[in-house]
MMTF fields as JSON, N, C-alpha, C and O atoms, coordinates in Angstrom:
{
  "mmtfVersion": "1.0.0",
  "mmtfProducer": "UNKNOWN",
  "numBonds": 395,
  "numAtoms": 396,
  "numGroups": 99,
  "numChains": 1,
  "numModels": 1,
  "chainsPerModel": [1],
  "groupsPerChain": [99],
  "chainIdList": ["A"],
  "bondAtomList": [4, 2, 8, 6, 12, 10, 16, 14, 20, 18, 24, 22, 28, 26, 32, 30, 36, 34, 40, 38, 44, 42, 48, 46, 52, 50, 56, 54, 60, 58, 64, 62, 68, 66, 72, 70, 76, 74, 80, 78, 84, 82, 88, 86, 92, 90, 96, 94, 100, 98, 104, 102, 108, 106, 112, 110, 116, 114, 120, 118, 124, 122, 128, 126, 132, 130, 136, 134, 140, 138, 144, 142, 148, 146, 152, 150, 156, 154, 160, 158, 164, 162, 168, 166, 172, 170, 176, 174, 180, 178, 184, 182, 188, 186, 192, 190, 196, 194, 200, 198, 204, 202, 208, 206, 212, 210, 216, 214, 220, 218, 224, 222, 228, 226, 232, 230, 236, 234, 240, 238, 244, 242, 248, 246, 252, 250, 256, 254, 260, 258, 264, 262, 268, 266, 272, 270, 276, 274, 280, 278, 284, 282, 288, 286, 292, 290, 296, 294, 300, 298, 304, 302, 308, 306, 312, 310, 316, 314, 320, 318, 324, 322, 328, 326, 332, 330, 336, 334, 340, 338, 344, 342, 348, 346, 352, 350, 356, 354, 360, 358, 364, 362, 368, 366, 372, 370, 376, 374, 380, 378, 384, 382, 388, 386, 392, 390],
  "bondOrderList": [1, 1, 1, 1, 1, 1, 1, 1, 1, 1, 1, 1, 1, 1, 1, 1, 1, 1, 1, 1, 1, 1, 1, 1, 1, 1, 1, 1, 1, 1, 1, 1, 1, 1, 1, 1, 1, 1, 1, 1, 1, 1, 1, 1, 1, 1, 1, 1, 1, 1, 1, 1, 1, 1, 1, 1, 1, 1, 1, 1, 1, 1, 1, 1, 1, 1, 1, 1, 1, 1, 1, 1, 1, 1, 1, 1, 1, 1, 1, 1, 1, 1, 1, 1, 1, 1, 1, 1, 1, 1, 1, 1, 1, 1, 1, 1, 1, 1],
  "groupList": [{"groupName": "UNK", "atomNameList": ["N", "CA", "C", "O"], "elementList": ["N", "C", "C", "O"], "formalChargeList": [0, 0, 0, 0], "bondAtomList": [1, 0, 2, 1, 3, 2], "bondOrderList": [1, 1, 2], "singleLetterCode": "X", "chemCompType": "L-PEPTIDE LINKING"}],
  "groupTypeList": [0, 0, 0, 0, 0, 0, 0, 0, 0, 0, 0, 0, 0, 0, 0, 0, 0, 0, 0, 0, 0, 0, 0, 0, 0, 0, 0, 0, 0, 0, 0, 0, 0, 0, 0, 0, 0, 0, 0, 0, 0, 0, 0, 0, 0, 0, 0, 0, 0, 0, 0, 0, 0, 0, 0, 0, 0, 0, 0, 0, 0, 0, 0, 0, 0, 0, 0, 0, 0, 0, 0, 0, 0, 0, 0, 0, 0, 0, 0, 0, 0, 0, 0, 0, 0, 0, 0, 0, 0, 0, 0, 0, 0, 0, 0, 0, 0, 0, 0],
  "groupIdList": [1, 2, 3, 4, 5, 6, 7, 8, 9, 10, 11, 12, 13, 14, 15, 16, 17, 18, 19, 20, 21, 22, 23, 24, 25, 26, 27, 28, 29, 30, 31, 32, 33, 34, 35, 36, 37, 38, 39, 40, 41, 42, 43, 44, 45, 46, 47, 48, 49, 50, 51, 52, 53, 54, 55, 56, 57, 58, 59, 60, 61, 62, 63, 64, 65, 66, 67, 68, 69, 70, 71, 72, 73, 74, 75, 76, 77, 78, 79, 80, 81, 82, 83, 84, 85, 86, 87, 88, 89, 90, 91, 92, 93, 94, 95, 96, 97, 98, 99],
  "secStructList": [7, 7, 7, 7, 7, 6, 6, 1, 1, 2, 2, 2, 2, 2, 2, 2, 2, 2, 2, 2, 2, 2, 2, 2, 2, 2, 2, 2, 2, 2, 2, 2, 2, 2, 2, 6, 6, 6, 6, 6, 7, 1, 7, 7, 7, 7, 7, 7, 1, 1, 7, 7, 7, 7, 6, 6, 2, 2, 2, 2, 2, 6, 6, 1, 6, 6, 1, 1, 7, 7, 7, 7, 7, 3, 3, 3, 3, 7, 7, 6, 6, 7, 1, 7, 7, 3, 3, 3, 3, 1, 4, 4, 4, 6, 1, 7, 7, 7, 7],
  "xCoordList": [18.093, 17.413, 17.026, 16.556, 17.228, 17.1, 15.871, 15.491, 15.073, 13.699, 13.696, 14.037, 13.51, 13.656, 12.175, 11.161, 12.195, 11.355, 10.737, 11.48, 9.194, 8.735, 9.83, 9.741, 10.469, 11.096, 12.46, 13.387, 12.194, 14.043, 13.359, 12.165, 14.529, 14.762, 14.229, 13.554, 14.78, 14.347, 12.866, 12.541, 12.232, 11.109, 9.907, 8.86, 10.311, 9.976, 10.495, 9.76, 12.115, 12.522, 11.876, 11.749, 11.541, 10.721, 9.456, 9.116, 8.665, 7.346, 7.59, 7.252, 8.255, 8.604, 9.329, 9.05, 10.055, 10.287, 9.146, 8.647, 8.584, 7.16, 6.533, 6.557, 6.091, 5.221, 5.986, 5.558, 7.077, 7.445, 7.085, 6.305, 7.843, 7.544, 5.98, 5.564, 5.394, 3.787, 3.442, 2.546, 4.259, 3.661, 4.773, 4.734, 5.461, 6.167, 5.218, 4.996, 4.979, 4.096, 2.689, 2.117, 2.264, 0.488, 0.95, 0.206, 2.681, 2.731, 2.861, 2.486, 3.432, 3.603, 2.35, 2.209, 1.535, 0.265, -0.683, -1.181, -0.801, -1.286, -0.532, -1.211, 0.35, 1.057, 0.568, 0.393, 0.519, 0.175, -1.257, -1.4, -2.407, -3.432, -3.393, -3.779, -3.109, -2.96, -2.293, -2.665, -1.577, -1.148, -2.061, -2.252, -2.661, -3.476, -5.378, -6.513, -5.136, -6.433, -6.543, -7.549, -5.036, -5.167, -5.661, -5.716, -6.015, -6.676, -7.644, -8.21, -8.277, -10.04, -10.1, -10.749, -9.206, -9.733, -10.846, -11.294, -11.694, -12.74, -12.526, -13.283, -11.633, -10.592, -9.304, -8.685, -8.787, -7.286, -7.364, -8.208, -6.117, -5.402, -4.588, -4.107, -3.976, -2.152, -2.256, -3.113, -0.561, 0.297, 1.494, 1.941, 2.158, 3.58, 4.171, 3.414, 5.502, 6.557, 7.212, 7.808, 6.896, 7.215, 5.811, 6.015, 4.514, 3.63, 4.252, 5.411, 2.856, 2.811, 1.094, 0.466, 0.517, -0.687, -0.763, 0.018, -1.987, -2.152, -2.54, -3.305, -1.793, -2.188, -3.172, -3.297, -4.584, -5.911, -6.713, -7.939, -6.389, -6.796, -7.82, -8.729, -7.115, -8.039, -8.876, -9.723, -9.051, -9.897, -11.347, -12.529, -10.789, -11.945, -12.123, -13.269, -11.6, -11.956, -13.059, -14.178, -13.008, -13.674, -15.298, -16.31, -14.942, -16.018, -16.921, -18.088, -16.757, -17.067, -17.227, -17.053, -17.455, -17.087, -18.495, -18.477, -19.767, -20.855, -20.473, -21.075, -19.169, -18.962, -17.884, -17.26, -18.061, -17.116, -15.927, -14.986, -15.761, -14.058, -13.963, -15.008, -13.177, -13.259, -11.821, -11.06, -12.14, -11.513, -10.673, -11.22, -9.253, -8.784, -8.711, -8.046, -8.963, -8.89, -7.653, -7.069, -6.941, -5.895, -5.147, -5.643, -3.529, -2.602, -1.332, -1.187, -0.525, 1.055, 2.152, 2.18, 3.038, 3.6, 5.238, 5.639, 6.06, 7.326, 8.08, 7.89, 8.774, 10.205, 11.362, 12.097, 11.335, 12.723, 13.553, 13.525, 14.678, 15.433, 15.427, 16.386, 14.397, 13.772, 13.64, 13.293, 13.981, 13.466, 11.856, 11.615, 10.894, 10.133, 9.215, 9.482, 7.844, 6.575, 5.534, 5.125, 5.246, 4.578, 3.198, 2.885, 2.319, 0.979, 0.251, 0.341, -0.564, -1.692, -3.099, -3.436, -3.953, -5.565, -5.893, -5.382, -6.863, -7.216, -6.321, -6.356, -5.325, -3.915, -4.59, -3.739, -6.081, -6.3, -5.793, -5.35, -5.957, -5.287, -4.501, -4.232, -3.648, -2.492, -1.23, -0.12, -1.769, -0.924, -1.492, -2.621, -0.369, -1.079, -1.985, -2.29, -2.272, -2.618, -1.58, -0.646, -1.281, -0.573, -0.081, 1.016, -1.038, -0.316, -0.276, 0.663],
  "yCoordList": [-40.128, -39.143, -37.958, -38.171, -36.52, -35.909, -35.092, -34.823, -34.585, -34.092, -32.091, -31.606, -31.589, -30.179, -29.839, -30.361, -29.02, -28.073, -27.18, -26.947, -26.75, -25.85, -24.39, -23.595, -24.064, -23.145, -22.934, -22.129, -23.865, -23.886, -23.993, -24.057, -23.991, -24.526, -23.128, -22.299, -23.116, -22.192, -20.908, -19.721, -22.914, -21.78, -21.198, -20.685, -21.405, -20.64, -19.593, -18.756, -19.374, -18.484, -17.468, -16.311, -17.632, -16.594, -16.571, -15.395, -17.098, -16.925, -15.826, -14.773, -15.877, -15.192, -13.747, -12.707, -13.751, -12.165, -11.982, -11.051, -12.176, -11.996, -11.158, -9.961, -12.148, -11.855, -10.382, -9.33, -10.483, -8.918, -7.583, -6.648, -7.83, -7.089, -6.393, -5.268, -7.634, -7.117, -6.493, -5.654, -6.836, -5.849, -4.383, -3.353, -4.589, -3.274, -1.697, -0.492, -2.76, -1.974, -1.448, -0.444, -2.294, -1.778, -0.821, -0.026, -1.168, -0.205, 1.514, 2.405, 1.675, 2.498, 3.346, 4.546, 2.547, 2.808, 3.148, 4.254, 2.275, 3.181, 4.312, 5.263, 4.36, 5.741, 7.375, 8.563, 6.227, 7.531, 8.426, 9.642, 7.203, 7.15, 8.021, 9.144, 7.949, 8.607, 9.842, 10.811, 10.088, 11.612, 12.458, 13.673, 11.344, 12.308, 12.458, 12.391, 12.589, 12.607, 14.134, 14.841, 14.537, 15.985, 17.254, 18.467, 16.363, 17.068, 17.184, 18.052, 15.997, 15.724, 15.523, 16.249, 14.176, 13.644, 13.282, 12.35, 13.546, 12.888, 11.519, 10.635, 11.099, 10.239, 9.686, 10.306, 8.971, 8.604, 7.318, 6.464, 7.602, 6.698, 6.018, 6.974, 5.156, 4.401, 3.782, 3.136, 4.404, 4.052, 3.735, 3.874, 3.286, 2.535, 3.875, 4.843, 4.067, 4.973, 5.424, 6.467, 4.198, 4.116, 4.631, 4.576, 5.094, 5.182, 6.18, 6.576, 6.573, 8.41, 8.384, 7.326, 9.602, 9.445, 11.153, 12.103, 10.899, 12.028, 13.576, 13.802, 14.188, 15.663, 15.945, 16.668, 15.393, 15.604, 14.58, 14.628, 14.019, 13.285, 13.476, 12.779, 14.995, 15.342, 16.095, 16.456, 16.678, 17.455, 16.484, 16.815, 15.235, 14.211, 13.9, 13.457, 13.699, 12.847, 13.827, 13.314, 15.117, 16.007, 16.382, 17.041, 15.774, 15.899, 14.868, 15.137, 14.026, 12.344, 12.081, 10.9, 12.771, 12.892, 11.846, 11.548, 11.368, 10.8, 8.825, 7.79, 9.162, 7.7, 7.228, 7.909, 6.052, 5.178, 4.824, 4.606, 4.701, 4.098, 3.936, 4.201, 3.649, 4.204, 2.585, 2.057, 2.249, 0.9, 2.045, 2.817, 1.818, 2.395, 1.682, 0.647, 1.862, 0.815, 1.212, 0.264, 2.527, 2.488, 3.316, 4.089, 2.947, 3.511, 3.473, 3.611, 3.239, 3.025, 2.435, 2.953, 1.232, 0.8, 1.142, 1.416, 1.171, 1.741, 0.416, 0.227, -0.239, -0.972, -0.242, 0.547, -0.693, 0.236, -0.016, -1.012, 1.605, 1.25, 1.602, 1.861, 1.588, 2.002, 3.49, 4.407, 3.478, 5.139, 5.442, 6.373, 4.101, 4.449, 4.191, 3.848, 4.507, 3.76, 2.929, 3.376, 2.113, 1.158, 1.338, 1.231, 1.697, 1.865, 0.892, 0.022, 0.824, -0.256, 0.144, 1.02, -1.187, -0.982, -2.224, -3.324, -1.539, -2.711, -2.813, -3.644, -1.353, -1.315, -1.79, -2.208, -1.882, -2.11, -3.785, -4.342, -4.276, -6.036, -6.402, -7.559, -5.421, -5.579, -5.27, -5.789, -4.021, -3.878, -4.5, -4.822, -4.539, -5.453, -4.334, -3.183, -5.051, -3.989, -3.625, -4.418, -2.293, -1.904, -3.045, -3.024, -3.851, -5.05, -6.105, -6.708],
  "zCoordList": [14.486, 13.668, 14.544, 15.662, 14.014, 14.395, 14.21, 13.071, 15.513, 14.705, 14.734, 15.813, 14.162, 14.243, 14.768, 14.306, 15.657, 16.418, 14.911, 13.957, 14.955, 14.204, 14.559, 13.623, 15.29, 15.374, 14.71, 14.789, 14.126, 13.41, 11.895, 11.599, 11.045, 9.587, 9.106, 9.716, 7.711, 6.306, 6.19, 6.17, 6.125, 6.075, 7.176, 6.78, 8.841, 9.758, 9.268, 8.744, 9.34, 9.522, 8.269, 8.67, 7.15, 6.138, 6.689, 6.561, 7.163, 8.004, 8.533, 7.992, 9.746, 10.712, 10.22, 10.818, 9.356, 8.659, 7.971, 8.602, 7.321, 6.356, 7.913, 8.202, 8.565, 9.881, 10.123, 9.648, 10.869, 11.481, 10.24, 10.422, 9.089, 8.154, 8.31, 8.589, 7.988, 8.071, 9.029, 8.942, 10.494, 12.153, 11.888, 12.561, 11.042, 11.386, 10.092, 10.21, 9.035, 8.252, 8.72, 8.296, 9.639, 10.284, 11.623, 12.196, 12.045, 12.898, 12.569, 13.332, 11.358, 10.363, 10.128, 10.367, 9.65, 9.574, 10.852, 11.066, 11.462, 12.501, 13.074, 13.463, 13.158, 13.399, 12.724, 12.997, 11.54, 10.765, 10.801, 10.935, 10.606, 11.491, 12.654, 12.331, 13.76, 15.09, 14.613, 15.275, 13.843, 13.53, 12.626, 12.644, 11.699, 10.578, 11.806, 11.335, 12.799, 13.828, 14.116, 14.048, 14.513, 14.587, 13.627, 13.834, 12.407, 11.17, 11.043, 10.378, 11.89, 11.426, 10.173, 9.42, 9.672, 8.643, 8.04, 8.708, 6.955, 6.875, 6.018, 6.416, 4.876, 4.698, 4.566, 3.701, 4.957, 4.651, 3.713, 3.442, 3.375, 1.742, 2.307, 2.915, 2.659, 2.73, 1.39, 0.788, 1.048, 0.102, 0.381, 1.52, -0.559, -0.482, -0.156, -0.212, 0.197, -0.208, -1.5, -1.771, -2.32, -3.947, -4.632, -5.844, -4.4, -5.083, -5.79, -5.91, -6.357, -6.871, -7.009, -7.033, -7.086, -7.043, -7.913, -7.968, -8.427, -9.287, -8.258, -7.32, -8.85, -8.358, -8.061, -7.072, -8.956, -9.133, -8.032, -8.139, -7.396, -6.824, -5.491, -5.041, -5.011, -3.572, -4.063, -3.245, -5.559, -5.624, -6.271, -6.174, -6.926, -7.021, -6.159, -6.238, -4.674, -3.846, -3.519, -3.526, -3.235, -2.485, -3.441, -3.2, -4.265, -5.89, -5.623, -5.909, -5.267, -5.257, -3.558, -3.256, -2.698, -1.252, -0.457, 0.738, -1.556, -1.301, -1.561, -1.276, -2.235, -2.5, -0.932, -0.119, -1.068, 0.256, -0.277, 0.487, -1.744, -1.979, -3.542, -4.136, -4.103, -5.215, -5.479, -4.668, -7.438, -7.643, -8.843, -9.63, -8.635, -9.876, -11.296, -11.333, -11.784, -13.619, -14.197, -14.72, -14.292, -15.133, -14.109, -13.288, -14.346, -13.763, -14.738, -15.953, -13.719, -14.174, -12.875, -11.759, -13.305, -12.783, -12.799, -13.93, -11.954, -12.103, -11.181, -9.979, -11.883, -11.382, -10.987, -11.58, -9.872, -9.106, -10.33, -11.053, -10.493, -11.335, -12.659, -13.386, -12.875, -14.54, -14.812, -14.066, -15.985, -16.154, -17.205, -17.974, -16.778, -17.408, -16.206, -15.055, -16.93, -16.357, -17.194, -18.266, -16.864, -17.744, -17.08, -15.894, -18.37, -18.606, -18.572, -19.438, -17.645, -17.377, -16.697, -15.9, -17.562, -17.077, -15.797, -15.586, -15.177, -13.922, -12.513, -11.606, -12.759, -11.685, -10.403, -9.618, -9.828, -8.582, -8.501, -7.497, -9.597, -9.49, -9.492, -9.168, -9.928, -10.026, -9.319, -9.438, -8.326, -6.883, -5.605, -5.236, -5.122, -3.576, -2.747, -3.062, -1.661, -0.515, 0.091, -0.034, 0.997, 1.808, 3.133, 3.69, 3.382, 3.736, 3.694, 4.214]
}
């Protein structure tokens, strides 16, 4: 009988992409971080590459500038592929975090 090392089989190997995925996304992010410094941010957002975010958004943020963070209740979701967007309440539960 043969015994396999935690380093072998199926589902290391999805661990282990999950894992890089996730270090290559916070590397992303901090990157971005370290670039948005030269602005003197007073906040930053990370989003997907697929988001969209409303036009109106920096001028609430800048409206609302006494609050720390803000929960969205309604949005819209888009499936790669689709030519629609599907309307929804509570979107903060319904998307992940950035990582």
């Amino acid at each position: 009988m043969k015994v396999k090392k935690p380093s072998e089989g199926y589902a290391y190997g999805l661990i282990q992409d999950i894992a890089n995925k996730n270090a290559d996304k916070a590397r992303k992010i901090l990157r971005g971080i370290e670039y948005a410094q030269q602005f003197n941010p007073q906040r930053l957002m990370v989003v997907h590459a697929d988001d969209c975010v409303s036009r109106h958004l920096a001028k609430f943020v800048n409206q609302h500038s006494s609050y720390h963070g803000w929960v969205m209740r309604k949005g819209y979701i888009y499936y790669e592929g689709s030519r629609w967007l599907l309307k929804t309440i509570l979107i903060s539960t319904k998307c992940r975090a950035p990582l």
